[in-house]
Amino acid sequence: MLTGHNSASVWEFRAATEIIKDRNGIDQVVLRNPQGASARVSLHGAQVTSWRNEQGQELLFTSSKTTFKAPKTSRGGIPICFPQFGNCASLELHGFVRNRMWVIDDNPPPLPANDSTRKTSVDLLLKSSGVDTKSWPYSFEFRLRVSLGTDGDLSLISRVRNVNGKPFSFSFAYHTYLLVSDISEIRIEGLETLDYLDNLSKKERFTEQGDAITFESEVDRVYLSSPNIIAVLDHERKRTFLIRKEGLPDVAVWNPWEKKSKAMGDFGVNEYKHMVCVDGAVIEKPVNLKPGKEWTGRLHLSFVPSSFCSERLGLERAGHL
């Protein structure tokens, strides 16, 4: 379903949403707000491919070498990882929903009112198919609402319903590629003192010792039992991304650095310097979903001037939202 909401009655959703074709003929939904911010969502994988502020500046990284061609997922934006994050068993890397064609959901089950007001939204739906059940023998319905607020904030709400006759377990992540000025100048706050699994050390468990996460080499970690707000500070741009989440206890942090990015094939030269993945996720303890039950995971992305961040972050952690 396409919806548009704003305090100004003259702002109508017909002007705020548009369906266009990408270079390969796949439908993309464009969301706009009255101030000029925008987001794009591809029906291939329900992947957010662009998020721009009201000045038209892109906030999500996309590699110049990405193909945007199904069935391959494009390198960047916000791919949806389900029913697994990472690589195990017979499933595709990060699961298969990011490689499926979704449809616009014209009649989604209602969400709480505060998830709908003052936003332009699109609802997407994926139902499990026979192709999926060959590798993962469970039936599900996956609904995703992508919303752009009047303040330019981007929200994603995932709802997974078990329509199977038996319970199933899954892991999940919003694999969020943030566009940054220089990875060596980036700080992530909110994960200090937490335990993490290091994928570069066979998932060995460590405890974060720094007062913030900084980058001097490849990083591939899953931070456990994390707070519901994380800050990514970009000193050069004097901008801070705020990542709020619900139902997503873990945070995956990744940057491939020079050697690995060169070997991956879909990274441009030195593009690793301009991205960092900070993913709201459920990884360490997978969700166990009983028949007929539904799981919800929310991600809310915003940005503020860096000078304003520390005070605001402290207030929100204290519960003064």
PDB file of C-alpha atoms in Angstrom:
ATOM      1  CA  MET A   1       0.000   0.000   0.000  1.00  0.00           C
ATOM      2  CA  LEU A   2       1.201   3.506  -0.806  1.00  0.00           C
ATOM      3  CA  THR A   3       0.263   6.061   1.807  1.00  0.00           C
ATOM      4  CA  GLY A   4       1.069   9.691   2.427  1.00  0.00           C
ATOM      5  CA  HIS A   5       0.564  11.689   5.594  1.00  0.00           C
ATOM      6  CA  ASN A   6       1.537  15.216   6.520  1.00  0.00           C
ATOM      7  CA  SER A   7       0.346  18.005   8.775  1.00  0.00           C
ATOM      8  CA  ALA A   8      -0.315  20.180   5.715  1.00  0.00           C
ATOM      9  CA  SER A   9      -3.535  19.026   4.133  1.00  0.00           C
ATOM     10  CA  VAL A  10      -2.364  20.139   0.685  1.00  0.00           C
ATOM     11  CA  TRP A  11       0.360  17.494   0.690  1.00  0.00           C
ATOM     12  CA  GLU A  12      -1.166  14.469  -1.028  1.00  0.00           C
ATOM     13  CA  PHE A  13       0.348  11.028  -1.282  1.00  0.00           C
ATOM     14  CA  ARG A  14      -0.172  10.943  -5.068  1.00  0.00           C
ATOM     15  CA  ALA A  15       2.509  13.612  -5.313  1.00  0.00           C
ATOM     16  CA  ALA A  16       4.631  11.990  -2.609  1.00  0.00           C
ATOM     17  CA  THR A  17       4.973   8.521  -4.172  1.00  0.00           C
ATOM     18  CA  GLU A  18       5.908   7.401  -7.645  1.00  0.00           C
ATOM     19  CA  ILE A  19       6.680   4.067  -9.290  1.00  0.00           C
ATOM     20  CA  ILE A  20       9.554   4.148 -11.776  1.00  0.00           C
ATOM     21  CA  LYS A  21      11.718   1.565 -13.581  1.00  0.00           C
ATOM     22  CA  ASP A  22      15.390   1.083 -12.831  1.00  0.00           C
ATOM     23  CA  ARG A  23      17.969   0.492 -15.580  1.00  0.00           C
ATOM     24  CA  ASN A  24      16.982  -3.206 -15.729  1.00  0.00           C
ATOM     25  CA  GLY A  25      13.234  -2.574 -15.877  1.00  0.00           C
ATOM     26  CA  ILE A  26      12.531  -3.473 -12.237  1.00  0.00           C
ATOM     27  CA  ASP A  27       9.958  -1.345 -10.415  1.00  0.00           C
ATOM     28  CA  GLN A  28      11.176   1.063  -7.761  1.00  0.00           C
ATOM     29  CA  VAL A  29       8.953   3.070  -5.446  1.00  0.00           C
ATOM     30  CA  VAL A  30      10.099   6.648  -4.858  1.00  0.00           C
ATOM     31  CA  LEU A  31       8.986   8.292  -1.595  1.00  0.00           C
ATOM     32  CA  ARG A  32       9.218  12.066  -1.120  1.00  0.00           C
ATOM     33  CA  ASN A  33       8.418  14.454   1.699  1.00  0.00           C
ATOM     34  CA  PRO A  34       7.357  18.123   1.449  1.00  0.00           C
ATOM     35  CA  GLN A  35      10.871  19.376   2.274  1.00  0.00           C
ATOM     36  CA  GLY A  36      12.478  17.546  -0.650  1.00  0.00           C
ATOM     37  CA  ALA A  37      13.944  14.448   1.037  1.00  0.00           C
ATOM     38  CA  SER A  38      13.462  11.156  -0.787  1.00  0.00           C
ATOM     39  CA  ALA A  39      13.931   7.391  -0.620  1.00  0.00           C
ATOM     40  CA  ARG A  40      13.817   4.657  -3.238  1.00  0.00           C
ATOM     41  CA  VAL A  41      12.771   1.059  -2.654  1.00  0.00           C
ATOM     42  CA  SER A  42      13.249  -1.671  -5.258  1.00  0.00           C
ATOM     43  CA  LEU A  43      10.724  -4.484  -5.579  1.00  0.00           C
ATOM     44  CA  HIS A  44      13.732  -6.736  -6.134  1.00  0.00           C
ATOM     45  CA  GLY A  45      14.522  -7.771  -2.576  1.00  0.00           C
ATOM     46  CA  ALA A  46      12.477  -4.902  -1.050  1.00  0.00           C
ATOM     47  CA  GLN A  47      15.851  -3.173  -0.904  1.00  0.00           C
ATOM     48  CA  VAL A  48      16.105   0.507  -0.069  1.00  0.00           C
ATOM     49  CA  THR A  49      18.505   1.734  -2.758  1.00  0.00           C
ATOM     50  CA  SER A  50      18.616   5.464  -1.944  1.00  0.00           C
ATOM     51  CA  TRP A  51      17.944   7.857   0.921  1.00  0.00           C
ATOM     52  CA  ARG A  52      18.534  11.569   0.302  1.00  0.00           C
ATOM     53  CA  ASN A  53      18.169  14.556   2.587  1.00  0.00           C
ATOM     54  CA  GLU A  54      16.272  17.708   1.623  1.00  0.00           C
ATOM     55  CA  GLN A  55      19.408  19.108  -0.051  1.00  0.00           C
ATOM     56  CA  GLY A  56      19.490  16.058  -2.310  1.00  0.00           C
ATOM     57  CA  GLN A  57      22.613  14.591  -0.679  1.00  0.00           C
ATOM     58  CA  GLU A  58      22.773  10.785  -0.729  1.00  0.00           C
ATOM     59  CA  LEU A  59      23.063   9.148   2.719  1.00  0.00           C
ATOM     60  CA  LEU A  60      23.418   5.477   1.730  1.00  0.00           C
ATOM     61  CA  PHE A  61      26.448   3.956   0.021  1.00  0.00           C
ATOM     62  CA  THR A  62      26.112   2.126  -3.297  1.00  0.00           C
ATOM     63  CA  SER A  63      29.178   0.780  -5.076  1.00  0.00           C
ATOM     64  CA  SER A  64      29.928   2.103  -8.550  1.00  0.00           C
ATOM     65  CA  LYS A  65      30.575  -1.521  -9.585  1.00  0.00           C
ATOM     66  CA  THR A  66      27.176  -2.883  -8.517  1.00  0.00           C
ATOM     67  CA  THR A  67      25.043  -4.407 -11.280  1.00  0.00           C
ATOM     68  CA  PHE A  68      21.475  -3.772 -10.038  1.00  0.00           C
ATOM     69  CA  LYS A  69      20.634  -6.870 -12.046  1.00  0.00           C
ATOM     70  CA  ALA A  70      18.496  -9.692 -10.646  1.00  0.00           C
ATOM     71  CA  PRO A  71      19.118 -12.209  -9.246  1.00  0.00           C
ATOM     72  CA  LYS A  72      22.253 -10.560  -7.814  1.00  0.00           C
ATOM     73  CA  THR A  73      21.735  -8.140  -4.942  1.00  0.00           C
ATOM     74  CA  SER A  74      23.219  -4.698  -5.453  1.00  0.00           C
ATOM     75  CA  ARG A  75      26.170  -3.760  -3.236  1.00  0.00           C
ATOM     76  CA  GLY A  76      24.767  -1.006  -1.062  1.00  0.00           C
ATOM     77  CA  GLY A  77      21.545   0.487   0.255  1.00  0.00           C
ATOM     78  CA  ILE A  78      19.713  -1.639   2.839  1.00  0.00           C
ATOM     79  CA  PRO A  79      19.387  -5.310   1.837  1.00  0.00           C
ATOM     80  CA  ILE A  80      17.081  -7.441   4.003  1.00  0.00           C
ATOM     81  CA  CYS A  81      18.810 -10.538   5.424  1.00  0.00           C
ATOM     82  CA  PHE A  82      16.346 -13.380   6.176  1.00  0.00           C
ATOM     83  CA  PRO A  83      16.088 -16.201   7.237  1.00  0.00           C
ATOM     84  CA  GLN A  84      19.777 -16.058   8.019  1.00  0.00           C
ATOM     85  CA  PHE A  85      22.550 -13.523   8.434  1.00  0.00           C
ATOM     86  CA  GLY A  86      25.873 -14.753   7.157  1.00  0.00           C
ATOM     87  CA  ASN A  87      26.511 -18.077   5.507  1.00  0.00           C
ATOM     88  CA  CYS A  88      25.619 -21.522   6.789  1.00  0.00           C
ATOM     89  CA  ALA A  89      23.972 -24.757   5.692  1.00  0.00           C
ATOM     90  CA  SER A  90      22.364 -24.846   2.226  1.00  0.00           C
ATOM     91  CA  LEU A  91      20.901 -21.324   2.239  1.00  0.00           C
ATOM     92  CA  GLU A  92      22.208 -18.426   0.169  1.00  0.00           C
ATOM     93  CA  LEU A  93      24.501 -15.895   1.827  1.00  0.00           C
ATOM     94  CA  HIS A  94      22.339 -13.673   4.062  1.00  0.00           C
ATOM     95  CA  GLY A  95      19.228 -15.654   3.090  1.00  0.00           C
ATOM     96  CA  PHE A  96      17.049 -15.521  -0.003  1.00  0.00           C
ATOM     97  CA  VAL A  97      14.438 -12.757   0.459  1.00  0.00           C
ATOM     98  CA  ARG A  98      16.901 -10.129  -0.796  1.00  0.00           C
ATOM     99  CA  ASN A  99      16.963 -12.002  -4.115  1.00  0.00           C
ATOM    100  CA  ARG A 100      13.188 -12.376  -4.583  1.00  0.00           C
ATOM    101  CA  MET A 101      10.662 -10.142  -6.309  1.00  0.00           C
ATOM    102  CA  TRP A 102       8.248  -8.578  -3.820  1.00  0.00           C
ATOM    103  CA  VAL A 103       4.843  -7.035  -4.497  1.00  0.00           C
ATOM    104  CA  ILE A 104       3.165  -3.888  -3.239  1.00  0.00           C
ATOM    105  CA  ASP A 105       0.746  -4.819  -0.449  1.00  0.00           C
ATOM    106  CA  ASP A 106      -2.513  -2.952  -1.057  1.00  0.00           C
ATOM    107  CA  ASN A 107      -4.205  -4.136   2.128  1.00  0.00           C
ATOM    108  CA  PRO A 108      -1.648  -4.684   4.901  1.00  0.00           C
ATOM    109  CA  PRO A 109      -2.693  -5.491   8.470  1.00  0.00           C
ATOM    110  CA  PRO A 110      -2.780  -2.256  10.478  1.00  0.00           C
ATOM    111  CA  LEU A 111       0.160  -0.928  12.441  1.00  0.00           C
ATOM    112  CA  PRO A 112      -0.127   1.283  15.556  1.00  0.00           C
ATOM    113  CA  ALA A 113      -1.133   4.851  14.715  1.00  0.00           C
ATOM    114  CA  ASN A 114       2.271   6.276  15.633  1.00  0.00           C
ATOM    115  CA  ASP A 115       3.819   4.137  12.903  1.00  0.00           C
ATOM    116  CA  SER A 116       1.687   5.789  10.240  1.00  0.00           C
ATOM    117  CA  THR A 117       1.334   9.502  10.936  1.00  0.00           C
ATOM    118  CA  ARG A 118       3.317  12.270   9.214  1.00  0.00           C
ATOM    119  CA  LYS A 119       5.012   9.792   6.867  1.00  0.00           C
ATOM    120  CA  THR A 120       4.956   8.756   3.242  1.00  0.00           C
ATOM    121  CA  SER A 121       5.071   4.969   3.084  1.00  0.00           C
ATOM    122  CA  VAL A 122       5.027   1.889   0.911  1.00  0.00           C
ATOM    123  CA  ASP A 123       4.041  -1.593   2.100  1.00  0.00           C
ATOM    124  CA  LEU A 124       5.687  -4.584   0.422  1.00  0.00           C
ATOM    125  CA  LEU A 125       4.878  -8.293   0.737  1.00  0.00           C
ATOM    126  CA  LEU A 126       6.697 -11.563   0.084  1.00  0.00           C
ATOM    127  CA  LYS A 127       5.074 -14.962   0.532  1.00  0.00           C
ATOM    128  CA  SER A 128       7.177 -18.103   0.601  1.00  0.00           C
ATOM    129  CA  SER A 129       7.209 -20.100  -2.614  1.00  0.00           C
ATOM    130  CA  GLY A 130       8.009 -23.627  -3.643  1.00  0.00           C
ATOM    131  CA  VAL A 131      11.476 -22.517  -4.690  1.00  0.00           C
ATOM    132  CA  ASP A 132      12.143 -21.259  -1.160  1.00  0.00           C
ATOM    133  CA  THR A 133      10.813 -24.323   0.637  1.00  0.00           C
ATOM    134  CA  LYS A 134      13.260 -26.565  -1.200  1.00  0.00           C
ATOM    135  CA  SER A 135      16.115 -25.023   0.777  1.00  0.00           C
ATOM    136  CA  TRP A 136      14.141 -23.796   3.820  1.00  0.00           C
ATOM    137  CA  PRO A 137      11.000 -25.947   4.334  1.00  0.00           C
ATOM    138  CA  TYR A 138       8.757 -23.418   6.093  1.00  0.00           C
ATOM    139  CA  SER A 139       5.890 -21.182   5.035  1.00  0.00           C
ATOM    140  CA  PHE A 140       5.905 -17.491   5.944  1.00  0.00           C
ATOM    141  CA  GLU A 141       4.564 -14.085   5.041  1.00  0.00           C
ATOM    142  CA  PHE A 142       7.030 -11.197   5.217  1.00  0.00           C
ATOM    143  CA  ARG A 143       5.667  -7.650   5.251  1.00  0.00           C
ATOM    144  CA  LEU A 144       7.912  -4.600   5.072  1.00  0.00           C
ATOM    145  CA  ARG A 145       6.833  -0.987   5.497  1.00  0.00           C
ATOM    146  CA  VAL A 146       9.323   1.663   4.388  1.00  0.00           C
ATOM    147  CA  SER A 147       8.447   5.215   5.503  1.00  0.00           C
ATOM    148  CA  LEU A 148       9.928   8.654   4.970  1.00  0.00           C
ATOM    149  CA  GLY A 149       9.044  11.188   7.673  1.00  0.00           C
ATOM    150  CA  THR A 150       8.441  14.893   7.259  1.00  0.00           C
ATOM    151  CA  ASP A 151      11.769  15.352   9.094  1.00  0.00           C
ATOM    152  CA  GLY A 152      13.559  13.202   6.496  1.00  0.00           C
ATOM    153  CA  ASP A 153      13.963  10.224   8.831  1.00  0.00           C
ATOM    154  CA  LEU A 154      13.793   6.752   7.272  1.00  0.00           C
ATOM    155  CA  SER A 155      11.885   3.934   8.991  1.00  0.00           C
ATOM    156  CA  LEU A 156      11.660   0.234   8.156  1.00  0.00           C
ATOM    157  CA  ILE A 157       9.241  -2.108   9.896  1.00  0.00           C
ATOM    158  CA  SER A 158       9.494  -5.839   9.168  1.00  0.00           C
ATOM    159  CA  ARG A 159       6.762  -8.271  10.147  1.00  0.00           C
ATOM    160  CA  VAL A 160       7.322 -12.003   9.703  1.00  0.00           C
ATOM    161  CA  ARG A 161       4.331 -14.295  10.221  1.00  0.00           C
ATOM    162  CA  ASN A 162       4.572 -18.072  10.569  1.00  0.00           C
ATOM    163  CA  VAL A 163       1.866 -19.588   8.354  1.00  0.00           C
ATOM    164  CA  ASN A 164       3.480 -22.995   8.727  1.00  0.00           C
ATOM    165  CA  GLY A 165       2.164 -25.886  10.785  1.00  0.00           C
ATOM    166  CA  LYS A 166       5.343 -26.044  12.866  1.00  0.00           C
ATOM    167  CA  PRO A 167       7.652 -23.510  14.504  1.00  0.00           C
ATOM    168  CA  PHE A 168      10.719 -22.201  12.727  1.00  0.00           C
ATOM    169  CA  SER A 169      13.814 -20.234  13.727  1.00  0.00           C
ATOM    170  CA  PHE A 170      15.547 -17.464  11.820  1.00  0.00           C
ATOM    171  CA  SER A 171      18.161 -14.752  12.081  1.00  0.00           C
ATOM    172  CA  PHE A 172      17.688 -11.330  10.526  1.00  0.00           C
ATOM    173  CA  ALA A 173      19.467  -8.066   9.723  1.00  0.00           C
ATOM    174  CA  TYR A 174      18.898  -4.716   8.069  1.00  0.00           C
ATOM    175  CA  HIS A 175      22.260  -4.703   6.244  1.00  0.00           C
ATOM    176  CA  THR A 176      22.620  -0.907   6.267  1.00  0.00           C
ATOM    177  CA  TYR A 177      25.370   0.633   4.118  1.00  0.00           C
ATOM    178  CA  LEU A 178      25.944   4.170   5.416  1.00  0.00           C
ATOM    179  CA  LEU A 179      27.773   6.644   3.188  1.00  0.00           C
ATOM    180  CA  VAL A 180      30.660   8.293   5.064  1.00  0.00           C
ATOM    181  CA  SER A 181      33.426  10.749   4.189  1.00  0.00           C
ATOM    182  CA  ASP A 182      36.420   8.640   5.310  1.00  0.00           C
ATOM    183  CA  ILE A 183      36.202   5.392   7.295  1.00  0.00           C
ATOM    184  CA  SER A 184      39.393   6.264   9.220  1.00  0.00           C
ATOM    185  CA  GLU A 185      37.575   9.317  10.652  1.00  0.00           C
ATOM    186  CA  ILE A 186      34.413   7.462  11.750  1.00  0.00           C
ATOM    187  CA  ARG A 187      33.438   6.724  15.353  1.00  0.00           C
ATOM    188  CA  ILE A 188      30.587   4.478  16.450  1.00  0.00           C
ATOM    189  CA  GLU A 189      29.248   5.180  19.932  1.00  0.00           C
ATOM    190  CA  GLY A 190      26.855   3.022  21.933  1.00  0.00           C
ATOM    191  CA  LEU A 191      28.663  -0.325  21.600  1.00  0.00           C
ATOM    192  CA  GLU A 192      31.489   0.282  24.074  1.00  0.00           C
ATOM    193  CA  THR A 193      31.991  -2.359  26.820  1.00  0.00           C
ATOM    194  CA  LEU A 194      29.780  -4.855  24.940  1.00  0.00           C
ATOM    195  CA  ASP A 195      30.695  -8.435  24.069  1.00  0.00           C
ATOM    196  CA  TYR A 196      31.043  -9.159  20.372  1.00  0.00           C
ATOM    197  CA  LEU A 197      31.631 -12.118  18.067  1.00  0.00           C
ATOM    198  CA  ASP A 198      34.580 -11.540  15.732  1.00  0.00           C
ATOM    199  CA  ASN A 199      33.966 -13.139  12.338  1.00  0.00           C
ATOM    200  CA  LEU A 200      37.653 -12.634  11.498  1.00  0.00           C
ATOM    201  CA  SER A 201      38.563 -14.909  14.437  1.00  0.00           C
ATOM    202  CA  LYS A 202      36.103 -17.767  13.821  1.00  0.00           C
ATOM    203  CA  LYS A 203      33.368 -16.005  15.810  1.00  0.00           C
ATOM    204  CA  GLU A 204      35.446 -15.920  18.975  1.00  0.00           C
ATOM    205  CA  ARG A 205      33.871 -13.801  21.710  1.00  0.00           C
ATOM    206  CA  PHE A 206      35.615 -10.630  22.889  1.00  0.00           C
ATOM    207  CA  THR A 207      34.701  -7.556  24.948  1.00  0.00           C
ATOM    208  CA  GLU A 208      34.964  -4.092  23.374  1.00  0.00           C
ATOM    209  CA  GLN A 209      37.659  -2.136  25.228  1.00  0.00           C
ATOM    210  CA  GLY A 210      37.541   1.243  23.492  1.00  0.00           C
ATOM    211  CA  ASP A 211      35.353   4.199  24.390  1.00  0.00           C
ATOM    212  CA  ALA A 212      34.107   4.092  20.765  1.00  0.00           C
ATOM    213  CA  ILE A 213      34.641   1.924  17.698  1.00  0.00           C
ATOM    214  CA  THR A 214      37.154   3.323  15.206  1.00  0.00           C
ATOM    215  CA  PHE A 215      38.598   1.778  12.047  1.00  0.00           C
ATOM    216  CA  GLU A 216      42.221   1.043  11.117  1.00  0.00           C
ATOM    217  CA  SER A 217      41.731  -2.294   9.317  1.00  0.00           C
ATOM    218  CA  GLU A 218      39.014  -4.758   8.318  1.00  0.00           C
ATOM    219  CA  VAL A 219      36.190  -5.103  10.845  1.00  0.00           C
ATOM    220  CA  ASP A 220      33.533  -7.853  10.820  1.00  0.00           C
ATOM    221  CA  ARG A 221      31.828  -8.138  14.201  1.00  0.00           C
ATOM    222  CA  VAL A 222      28.460  -8.820  15.817  1.00  0.00           C
ATOM    223  CA  TYR A 223      27.895  -6.828  19.021  1.00  0.00           C
ATOM    224  CA  LEU A 224      25.534  -8.556  21.445  1.00  0.00           C
ATOM    225  CA  SER A 225      22.697  -7.278  23.636  1.00  0.00           C
ATOM    226  CA  SER A 226      23.149  -3.726  22.380  1.00  0.00           C
ATOM    227  CA  PRO A 227      21.233  -0.584  23.370  1.00  0.00           C
ATOM    228  CA  ASN A 228      18.363   0.559  21.160  1.00  0.00           C
ATOM    229  CA  ILE A 229      20.201   3.660  19.922  1.00  0.00           C
ATOM    230  CA  ILE A 230      23.606   3.771  18.221  1.00  0.00           C
ATOM    231  CA  ALA A 231      25.450   6.824  16.873  1.00  0.00           C
ATOM    232  CA  VAL A 232      27.785   6.890  13.862  1.00  0.00           C
ATOM    233  CA  LEU A 233      29.840  10.104  13.937  1.00  0.00           C
ATOM    234  CA  ASP A 234      31.303  11.474  10.708  1.00  0.00           C
ATOM    235  CA  HIS A 235      33.749  14.196  11.768  1.00  0.00           C
ATOM    236  CA  GLU A 236      34.575  15.494   8.289  1.00  0.00           C
ATOM    237  CA  ARG A 237      30.922  16.046   7.375  1.00  0.00           C
ATOM    238  CA  LYS A 238      30.058  17.161  10.915  1.00  0.00           C
ATOM    239  CA  ARG A 239      27.117  14.784  10.757  1.00  0.00           C
ATOM    240  CA  THR A 240      25.946  11.942  12.952  1.00  0.00           C
ATOM    241  CA  PHE A 241      23.673   9.090  11.967  1.00  0.00           C
ATOM    242  CA  LEU A 242      21.369   7.955  14.763  1.00  0.00           C
ATOM    243  CA  ILE A 243      20.209   4.342  14.511  1.00  0.00           C
ATOM    244  CA  ARG A 244      17.220   3.432  16.652  1.00  0.00           C
ATOM    245  CA  LYS A 245      15.886  -0.103  16.736  1.00  0.00           C
ATOM    246  CA  GLU A 246      13.299  -2.352  18.351  1.00  0.00           C
ATOM    247  CA  GLY A 247      13.243  -6.142  18.409  1.00  0.00           C
ATOM    248  CA  LEU A 248      16.852  -6.188  17.164  1.00  0.00           C
ATOM    249  CA  PRO A 249      19.199  -6.956  20.076  1.00  0.00           C
ATOM    250  CA  ASP A 250      22.420  -7.288  18.060  1.00  0.00           C
ATOM    251  CA  VAL A 251      24.427  -4.912  15.855  1.00  0.00           C
ATOM    252  CA  ALA A 252      26.666  -6.130  13.034  1.00  0.00           C
ATOM    253  CA  VAL A 253      29.517  -3.786  12.076  1.00  0.00           C
ATOM    254  CA  TRP A 254      31.461  -4.332   8.848  1.00  0.00           C
ATOM    255  CA  ASN A 255      34.036  -2.689   6.649  1.00  0.00           C
ATOM    256  CA  PRO A 256      36.046  -4.920   4.281  1.00  0.00           C
ATOM    257  CA  TRP A 257      39.087  -2.595   4.058  1.00  0.00           C
ATOM    258  CA  GLU A 258      41.379  -2.470   1.046  1.00  0.00           C
ATOM    259  CA  LYS A 259      42.498  -6.060   0.453  1.00  0.00           C
ATOM    260  CA  LYS A 260      39.116  -7.740   0.770  1.00  0.00           C
ATOM    261  CA  SER A 261      37.234  -5.044  -1.149  1.00  0.00           C
ATOM    262  CA  LYS A 262      39.633  -5.476  -4.087  1.00  0.00           C
ATOM    263  CA  ALA A 263      38.933  -9.209  -4.100  1.00  0.00           C
ATOM    264  CA  MET A 264      35.143  -8.849  -3.982  1.00  0.00           C
ATOM    265  CA  GLY A 265      34.627  -7.643  -7.539  1.00  0.00           C
ATOM    266  CA  ASP A 266      31.682  -5.321  -6.878  1.00  0.00           C
ATOM    267  CA  PHE A 267      33.610  -2.621  -5.010  1.00  0.00           C
ATOM    268  CA  GLY A 268      35.189   0.282  -6.875  1.00  0.00           C
ATOM    269  CA  VAL A 269      38.790   1.307  -6.167  1.00  0.00           C
ATOM    270  CA  ASN A 270      39.085   2.610  -2.595  1.00  0.00           C
ATOM    271  CA  GLU A 271      35.284   2.713  -2.156  1.00  0.00           C
ATOM    272  CA  TYR A 272      35.685   0.886   1.151  1.00  0.00           C
ATOM    273  CA  LYS A 273      36.794   4.263   2.550  1.00  0.00           C
ATOM    274  CA  HIS A 274      33.324   5.713   2.028  1.00  0.00           C
ATOM    275  CA  MET A 275      31.090   3.087   3.620  1.00  0.00           C
ATOM    276  CA  VAL A 276      30.365   1.335   6.862  1.00  0.00           C
ATOM    277  CA  CYS A 277      27.686  -1.239   7.568  1.00  0.00           C
ATOM    278  CA  VAL A 278      25.952  -0.861  10.939  1.00  0.00           C
ATOM    279  CA  ASP A 279      23.110  -3.377  11.030  1.00  0.00           C
ATOM    280  CA  GLY A 280      20.240  -3.742  13.472  1.00  0.00           C
ATOM    281  CA  ALA A 281      20.016  -7.524  13.722  1.00  0.00           C
ATOM    282  CA  VAL A 282      18.982 -10.736  15.471  1.00  0.00           C
ATOM    283  CA  ILE A 283      21.945 -13.087  15.185  1.00  0.00           C
ATOM    284  CA  GLU A 284      23.276 -14.651  18.391  1.00  0.00           C
ATOM    285  CA  LYS A 285      19.907 -15.987  19.588  1.00  0.00           C
ATOM    286  CA  PRO A 286      17.658 -16.633  16.556  1.00  0.00           C
ATOM    287  CA  VAL A 287      13.955 -15.877  16.740  1.00  0.00           C
ATOM    288  CA  ASN A 288      11.819 -18.966  17.339  1.00  0.00           C
ATOM    289  CA  LEU A 289       8.402 -18.289  15.837  1.00  0.00           C
ATOM    290  CA  LYS A 290       5.431 -20.521  16.623  1.00  0.00           C
ATOM    291  CA  PRO A 291       2.669 -21.256  14.087  1.00  0.00           C
ATOM    292  CA  GLY A 292       0.343 -18.285  13.591  1.00  0.00           C
ATOM    293  CA  LYS A 293       2.620 -15.888  15.480  1.00  0.00           C
ATOM    294  CA  GLU A 294       4.274 -12.743  14.150  1.00  0.00           C
ATOM    295  CA  TRP A 295       7.643 -11.133  14.833  1.00  0.00           C
ATOM    296  CA  THR A 296       8.311  -7.421  14.351  1.00  0.00           C
ATOM    297  CA  GLY A 297      11.657  -5.651  13.956  1.00  0.00           C
ATOM    298  CA  ARG A 298      11.921  -1.863  13.572  1.00  0.00           C
ATOM    299  CA  LEU A 299      14.742   0.328  12.316  1.00  0.00           C
ATOM    300  CA  HIS A 300      14.699   4.151  12.375  1.00  0.00           C
ATOM    301  CA  LEU A 301      17.492   6.160  10.740  1.00  0.00           C
ATOM    302  CA  SER A 302      18.032   9.879  11.258  1.00  0.00           C
ATOM    303  CA  PHE A 303      20.903  12.362  11.144  1.00  0.00           C
ATOM    304  CA  VAL A 304      21.839  15.367  13.269  1.00  0.00           C
ATOM    305  CA  PRO A 305      24.778  17.801  13.483  1.00  0.00           C
ATOM    306  CA  SER A 306      27.602  16.035  15.315  1.00  0.00           C
ATOM    307  CA  SER A 307      27.983  18.827  17.892  1.00  0.00           C
ATOM    308  CA  PHE A 308      24.439  18.141  19.021  1.00  0.00           C
ATOM    309  CA  CYS A 309      24.738  14.396  19.272  1.00  0.00           C
ATOM    310  CA  SER A 310      26.359  13.504  22.582  1.00  0.00           C
ATOM    311  CA  GLU A 311      23.872  15.402  24.720  1.00  0.00           C
ATOM    312  CA  ARG A 312      20.903  14.040  22.770  1.00  0.00           C
ATOM    313  CA  LEU A 313      22.262  10.505  22.918  1.00  0.00           C
ATOM    314  CA  GLY A 314      22.632  10.730  26.688  1.00  0.00           C
ATOM    315  CA  LEU A 315      19.054  11.925  27.130  1.00  0.00           C
ATOM    316  CA  GLU A 316      17.647   9.178  24.970  1.00  0.00           C
ATOM    317  CA  ARG A 317      19.604   6.483  26.722  1.00  0.00           C
ATOM    318  CA  ALA A 318      18.216   7.785  29.983  1.00  0.00           C
ATOM    319  CA  GLY A 319      14.761   7.153  28.605  1.00  0.00           C
ATOM    320  CA  HIS A 320      13.739  10.764  27.842  1.00  0.00           C
ATOM    321  CA  LEU A 321      12.569  10.054  24.286  1.00  0.00           C
TER     322      LEU A 321
END
